[in-house]
XYZ file of C-alpha atoms in Angstrom:
162
model
C 40.472 -31.940 -39.029
C 37.964 -33.557 -37.045
C 34.453 -32.110 -36.485
C 34.848 -32.403 -32.730
C 37.770 -30.034 -32.456
C 35.933 -27.447 -34.528
C 32.473 -27.941 -32.456
C 33.752 -25.603 -29.452
C 34.652 -22.714 -32.029
C 31.466 -23.259 -33.742
C 29.377 -22.914 -30.455
C 31.293 -19.887 -29.431
C 30.778 -18.059 -32.742
C 26.904 -19.165 -32.647
C 26.596 -17.637 -28.976
C 28.467 -14.233 -30.001
C 26.128 -14.102 -33.053
C 22.980 -14.445 -30.776
C 24.086 -11.916 -28.234
C 25.035 -9.364 -30.718
C 21.648 -9.832 -32.515
C 19.549 -9.313 -29.207
C 21.856 -6.154 -28.495
C 21.161 -4.716 -31.876
C 17.389 -5.405 -31.441
C 17.258 -3.358 -28.198
C 19.437 -0.483 -29.770
C 16.876 -0.448 -32.744
C 13.794 -0.469 -30.447
C 15.470 2.474 -28.459
C 16.108 4.418 -31.604
C 12.639 3.840 -32.729
C 11.209 4.955 -29.408
C 13.474 8.202 -29.619
C 12.376 8.959 -33.050
C 8.684 8.576 -32.244
C 8.808 11.394 -29.800
C 6.391 14.099 -30.164
C 6.053 17.647 -28.616
C 3.816 17.196 -25.299
C 4.830 13.806 -24.452
C 6.489 12.842 -20.952
C 10.176 11.408 -21.083
C 12.503 10.195 -18.442
C 16.154 10.954 -19.179
C 18.929 8.405 -18.560
C 19.798 10.524 -15.517
C 16.462 10.058 -14.056
C 14.842 13.419 -14.648
C 11.240 13.736 -15.719
C 10.321 16.273 -18.221
C 7.882 17.361 -21.188
C 9.123 17.329 -24.742
C 8.687 20.780 -26.460
C 10.522 20.386 -29.600
C 12.277 17.538 -31.503
C 15.112 18.116 -33.861
C 17.683 15.817 -35.678
C 20.000 15.032 -32.738
C 18.496 17.184 -29.865
C 15.401 17.611 -28.005
C 14.095 20.644 -26.125
C 12.712 19.571 -22.797
C 10.655 21.494 -20.468
C 11.997 20.385 -16.993
C 9.890 22.738 -15.044
C 7.121 25.332 -15.973
C 9.015 28.010 -17.939
C 12.380 26.197 -17.720
C 13.734 24.715 -20.953
C 16.750 22.616 -21.688
C 18.445 21.103 -24.656
C 19.305 17.416 -24.316
C 20.849 14.961 -26.820
C 18.186 12.335 -28.078
C 20.542 9.560 -26.835
C 19.918 10.901 -23.283
C 16.240 10.062 -23.468
C 16.128 6.841 -21.535
C 12.205 6.216 -21.799
C 9.219 7.807 -23.507
C 6.299 7.553 -21.033
C 2.592 7.424 -21.790
C 0.524 10.019 -20.371
C -1.132 8.081 -17.353
C 2.349 6.836 -16.142
C 3.910 10.401 -16.608
C 1.057 12.052 -14.748
C 1.256 9.215 -11.874
C 4.908 9.920 -11.387
C 5.372 13.607 -11.764
C 1.885 15.065 -10.617
C 1.069 12.053 -8.046
C -2.358 11.417 -10.125
C -3.422 7.928 -9.630
C -6.748 6.932 -11.131
C -6.362 3.438 -9.903
C -6.572 4.382 -6.209
C -9.351 6.951 -6.823
C -11.431 4.354 -8.664
C -10.807 1.840 -5.901
C -12.217 4.245 -3.034
C -9.868 2.608 -0.437
C -9.299 5.226 2.436
C -5.932 4.618 4.114
C -6.159 6.000 7.745
C -3.463 8.163 9.199
C -3.091 6.275 12.463
C -3.054 2.671 13.535
C -6.405 2.751 15.362
C -8.369 0.739 12.646
C -5.761 -1.988 12.621
C -6.272 -2.803 16.248
C -9.831 -4.069 16.436
C -11.866 -4.120 19.860
C -11.810 -7.558 21.316
C -15.086 -9.085 22.390
C -13.688 -10.993 25.197
C -15.399 -10.294 28.432
C -12.798 -12.128 30.589
C -9.977 -9.619 29.461
C -9.713 -6.854 32.015
C -8.462 -3.446 30.878
C -5.826 -1.849 32.849
C -6.746 1.468 34.301
C -3.706 3.823 34.710
C -5.479 6.676 36.193
C -4.887 7.541 39.861
C -8.359 7.039 41.645
C -7.317 6.652 45.357
C -7.741 9.744 47.415
C -5.462 8.226 50.107
C -2.579 8.041 47.583
C -3.077 11.858 46.878
C -3.003 12.755 50.591
C 0.285 10.875 50.990
C 1.692 12.699 48.195
C 0.729 16.043 49.721
C 2.381 15.188 52.934
C 5.584 14.309 51.368
C 5.686 17.575 49.363
C 5.049 19.556 52.590
C 7.871 17.915 54.267
C 10.423 18.758 51.621
C 8.954 22.422 51.653
C 9.677 22.633 55.520
C 13.280 20.851 55.232
C 14.079 23.650 52.307
C 12.720 26.471 54.503
C 14.895 25.565 57.369
C 17.978 25.838 55.102
C 18.945 22.236 55.442
C 21.444 20.995 52.845
C 20.063 19.561 49.562
C 21.748 16.544 47.747
C 22.833 17.116 44.130
C 19.516 15.597 42.730
C 17.249 17.906 44.577
C 15.707 20.616 42.427
C 14.695 24.115 43.849
C 11.521 24.570 42.048
C 8.615 26.716 43.433
């Protein structure tokens, strides 16, 4: 047989060997992580629940999922063992990085819109300042009241508010 005909099979077997080797390394690292669990450490299950380890047995782990609430899980259901800082940040909302930074986030957008120093830009005043407009509005309201008092018919859109 020629070496060129065997070359694709050799490459395929080599690729399969490399893939299984990396998968075995990942499995060994996960098993080591689960074996290194100690009571008091924070964990995340494969279902996404965060809990604190209370007891570690051969194949099971007793987790405290809430204060005073305990549940027994299989060791294989532990997805990650978290360090204390990460567990406190996720579960309790403690974040030392933000506290040390001293950055204050405003609860409105007023700080994002700066005051412009352009003197040529006129600000729009939406307030009603003209007393003549107030008098005209009062005359229109009086005319409506007189029309309603005479018993004249109202259209569908007119409201009877007094």
